[in-house]
C-alpha cells in the first residue's frame, strides 16, 4: 500500500497544478454543447443546472478530502487544492448563472422573492456568497498580505459552505433521495476527521 | 376535433412531440428521475387490463378495459399540462369524458367524491420495490370536478395508445390541476361520500393541497408558481407566465366562495 502511495506521490509531483485548471474547465463547454444538442433530454436547462451544481459540490468534497487523504493515506494532493477550490467556485457560479439566465429568464422580481422566501434557495445563495471571499483570496499575493494564520482562518469558511451546499442539494428534491444524503454524509464525515478530540484530563477521584 | 377548453385557450397551442411527451415524466412507480419511467416502464403488460368500479354506484364490478370503453365517445383533446414542478407541455390526448363513464356506472345520490388508484406491480415497477413513497398511488376529485366536461379519461396520445410511462392503458386528465392529480394506469375508481386520501397531499400536506388547481398566485412553499418552463424549447427558451386554472377559466365557478389560497 505505501509503495503504491509513494509511486503516486512521485508521479503527481510531475503534474503541474495549472493543468488541473484546464482539465476541470473542459467539461463546462462540453456540458453546454451536450445540453444544446439534445444530449441531456427534452428539458436541458434543469439537467444542466443540476449537473453544474453537483460537480461544484463534488469539487468542494474533493477539496475537503485532501487533508484527510494526506493524514491517513499519506497521499499528497496539497498543491492541487487551490485549483480544486477555485474550480468548485467556478462550477457553482455557472450553476447560479444558469439559474438566473436560462432557468429564471432574468425574472429578477421572482428570483428576489425566491431568494428570501425559499429556504433551499436562501441556503444555496448564502453558500455561494461565502465562496466569494475564498475565491478572491486564492492567490499568493492575498496569502502574503493576509498572513498565513488569518488566511487559513478565513478559508475554514469552506466547512460551513460545504454543509450548506449539501443541505441545499437535499432540499431541492421532492422526496428523500439517497444520493444527496450520501453527499451530505461524506461532507460531515470529512469534517469529522478535523475534529481535535480533546483527551480528557484525568481527574483525581474526590477524596 | 379539439373540443373542450375555452376557445382562447385552444388557439395558440403547439403540441409537444411524442418524444418529449414520453421521455420526460413523473411516474414514481418506475423511479424518481425524469427519464426513469421511459427507461423502466417497458415491462408493464397492459393487455387484459381490468378496472374495478365500486363504492356508491349502481353498477359496481370489475370490467375489462375493452368493455368499459366500448360505448364511450372517443375524441381528441389538445390540453395544456402543467406540472407542480413549474414545467409544462401541450398534449394531444385521445380519450372520453369521465362523466360518461360515471353516468354508465350510475353514481348514487349522496356520493360527493371520486377516488382513483394506480396499479401496484412490484415485479415490473422498481420504484414500488424501493418504496420511495407509499403505494398504491391514490388521487381523488370532488364529484362536480369529476363530472366537468373538461375532465377526461385518456387512453392515447397522437392517436396512438398511451406509452406505459404516460400511464397506459388508461389515466385521468384534469387540465386545470397540477399534473400529479392526473393519476396514471388506473385500476380502481371508487365513489365515496368523503374526501379521499390523495398521495402527495398525504406525503406533504403543506406543499400539495387536495385541490391543487394551477394557480400562479399561490406558491409552492419551495418555489414560485407564477411562471413555468415550456418543455421542448431547448436551452434558451424563456419562461412563460402561468395562467389561472392553467388557462381554463370556465372551471372557476366550481370554486365559487372558496378561498383558493387556503383550499389550494
PDB file of C-alpha atoms in Angstrom, chain A residues 24 51-69 80-93 95 123-124 126-132 134-135 155-169 183-184 186-191 194:
ATOM      1  CA  UNK A  24     -11.602  20.946 -14.915  1.00  0.00           C
ATOM      2  CA  UNK A  51     -25.132  18.867 -13.342  1.00  0.00           C
ATOM      3  CA  UNK A  52     -23.129  22.047 -12.687  1.00  0.00           C
ATOM      4  CA  UNK A  53     -24.293  22.250  -9.085  1.00  0.00           C
ATOM      5  CA  UNK A  54     -23.467  18.614  -8.494  1.00  0.00           C
ATOM      6  CA  UNK A  55     -19.989  18.970  -9.989  1.00  0.00           C
ATOM      7  CA  UNK A  56     -19.377  22.069  -7.852  1.00  0.00           C
ATOM      8  CA  UNK A  57     -20.343  20.130  -4.739  1.00  0.00           C
ATOM      9  CA  UNK A  58     -18.150  17.190  -5.787  1.00  0.00           C
ATOM     10  CA  UNK A  59     -15.160  19.521  -6.123  1.00  0.00           C
ATOM     11  CA  UNK A  60     -15.862  21.015  -2.684  1.00  0.00           C
ATOM     12  CA  UNK A  61     -15.882  17.467  -1.313  1.00  0.00           C
ATOM     13  CA  UNK A  62     -12.644  16.655  -3.135  1.00  0.00           C
ATOM     14  CA  UNK A  63     -11.067  19.775  -1.659  1.00  0.00           C
ATOM     15  CA  UNK A  64     -12.140  18.716   1.818  1.00  0.00           C
ATOM     16  CA  UNK A  65     -10.720  15.242   1.249  1.00  0.00           C
ATOM     17  CA  UNK A  66      -7.163  16.438   0.660  1.00  0.00           C
ATOM     18  CA  UNK A  67      -6.163  16.887   4.292  1.00  0.00           C
ATOM     19  CA  UNK A  68      -7.548  13.530   5.482  1.00  0.00           C
ATOM     20  CA  UNK A  69      -6.015  11.779   2.448  1.00  0.00           C
ATOM     21  CA  UNK A  80      -3.882  20.843  -6.293  1.00  0.00           C
ATOM     22  CA  UNK A  81      -6.141  22.157  -3.564  1.00  0.00           C
ATOM     23  CA  UNK A  82      -6.234  25.748  -4.754  1.00  0.00           C
ATOM     24  CA  UNK A  83      -7.167  24.753  -8.300  1.00  0.00           C
ATOM     25  CA  UNK A  84      -9.871  22.418  -6.976  1.00  0.00           C
ATOM     26  CA  UNK A  85     -11.300  25.146  -4.747  1.00  0.00           C
ATOM     27  CA  UNK A  86     -11.248  27.815  -7.441  1.00  0.00           C
ATOM     28  CA  UNK A  87     -12.863  25.460  -9.939  1.00  0.00           C
ATOM     29  CA  UNK A  88     -15.527  24.490  -7.371  1.00  0.00           C
ATOM     30  CA  UNK A  89     -16.361  28.190  -7.207  1.00  0.00           C
ATOM     31  CA  UNK A  90     -16.471  28.396 -11.000  1.00  0.00           C
ATOM     32  CA  UNK A  91     -18.924  25.478 -11.222  1.00  0.00           C
ATOM     33  CA  UNK A  92     -21.141  26.922  -8.503  1.00  0.00           C
ATOM     34  CA  UNK A  93     -21.059  30.319 -10.249  1.00  0.00           C
ATOM     35  CA  UNK A  95     -24.790  26.776 -11.722  1.00  0.00           C
ATOM     36  CA  UNK A 123     -29.170  28.441   1.741  1.00  0.00           C
ATOM     37  CA  UNK A 124     -27.665  27.986  -1.718  1.00  0.00           C
ATOM     38  CA  UNK A 126     -25.556  32.076   1.300  1.00  0.00           C
ATOM     39  CA  UNK A 127     -23.170  29.263   0.383  1.00  0.00           C
ATOM     40  CA  UNK A 128     -22.316  30.986  -2.905  1.00  0.00           C
ATOM     41  CA  UNK A 129     -21.722  34.364  -1.217  1.00  0.00           C
ATOM     42  CA  UNK A 130     -19.486  32.610   1.298  1.00  0.00           C
ATOM     43  CA  UNK A 131     -17.371  31.212  -1.525  1.00  0.00           C
ATOM     44  CA  UNK A 132     -16.623  34.648  -2.991  1.00  0.00           C
ATOM     45  CA  UNK A 134     -12.369  32.365  -0.683  1.00  0.00           C
ATOM     46  CA  UNK A 135     -12.123  32.556  -4.461  1.00  0.00           C
ATOM     47  CA  UNK A 155     -10.559  29.546   4.400  1.00  0.00           C
ATOM     48  CA  UNK A 156     -12.079  27.446   7.177  1.00  0.00           C
ATOM     49  CA  UNK A 157     -15.275  29.091   5.879  1.00  0.00           C
ATOM     50  CA  UNK A 158     -15.374  26.215   3.424  1.00  0.00           C
ATOM     51  CA  UNK A 159     -16.619  23.941   6.253  1.00  0.00           C
ATOM     52  CA  UNK A 160     -19.996  25.645   6.750  1.00  0.00           C
ATOM     53  CA  UNK A 161     -20.190  26.274   2.991  1.00  0.00           C
ATOM     54  CA  UNK A 162     -19.875  22.548   2.294  1.00  0.00           C
ATOM     55  CA  UNK A 163     -22.613  21.725   4.826  1.00  0.00           C
ATOM     56  CA  UNK A 164     -24.912  24.384   3.348  1.00  0.00           C
ATOM     57  CA  UNK A 165     -24.233  23.039  -0.141  1.00  0.00           C
ATOM     58  CA  UNK A 166     -25.099  19.505   0.958  1.00  0.00           C
ATOM     59  CA  UNK A 167     -28.295  20.666   2.672  1.00  0.00           C
ATOM     60  CA  UNK A 168     -29.253  22.740  -0.393  1.00  0.00           C
ATOM     61  CA  UNK A 169     -28.907  19.619  -2.546  1.00  0.00           C
ATOM     62  CA  UNK A 183     -23.178  13.653  -0.365  1.00  0.00           C
ATOM     63  CA  UNK A 184     -24.016  15.278   2.968  1.00  0.00           C
ATOM     64  CA  UNK A 186     -19.493  12.320   3.118  1.00  0.00           C
ATOM     65  CA  UNK A 187     -19.171  16.045   3.844  1.00  0.00           C
ATOM     66  CA  UNK A 188     -19.942  15.515   7.521  1.00  0.00           C
ATOM     67  CA  UNK A 189     -17.509  12.580   7.690  1.00  0.00           C
ATOM     68  CA  UNK A 190     -14.725  14.650   6.120  1.00  0.00           C
ATOM     69  CA  UNK A 191     -15.381  17.455   8.586  1.00  0.00           C
ATOM     70  CA  UNK A 194     -10.806  17.524  11.515  1.00  0.00           C
TER      71      UNK A 194
END
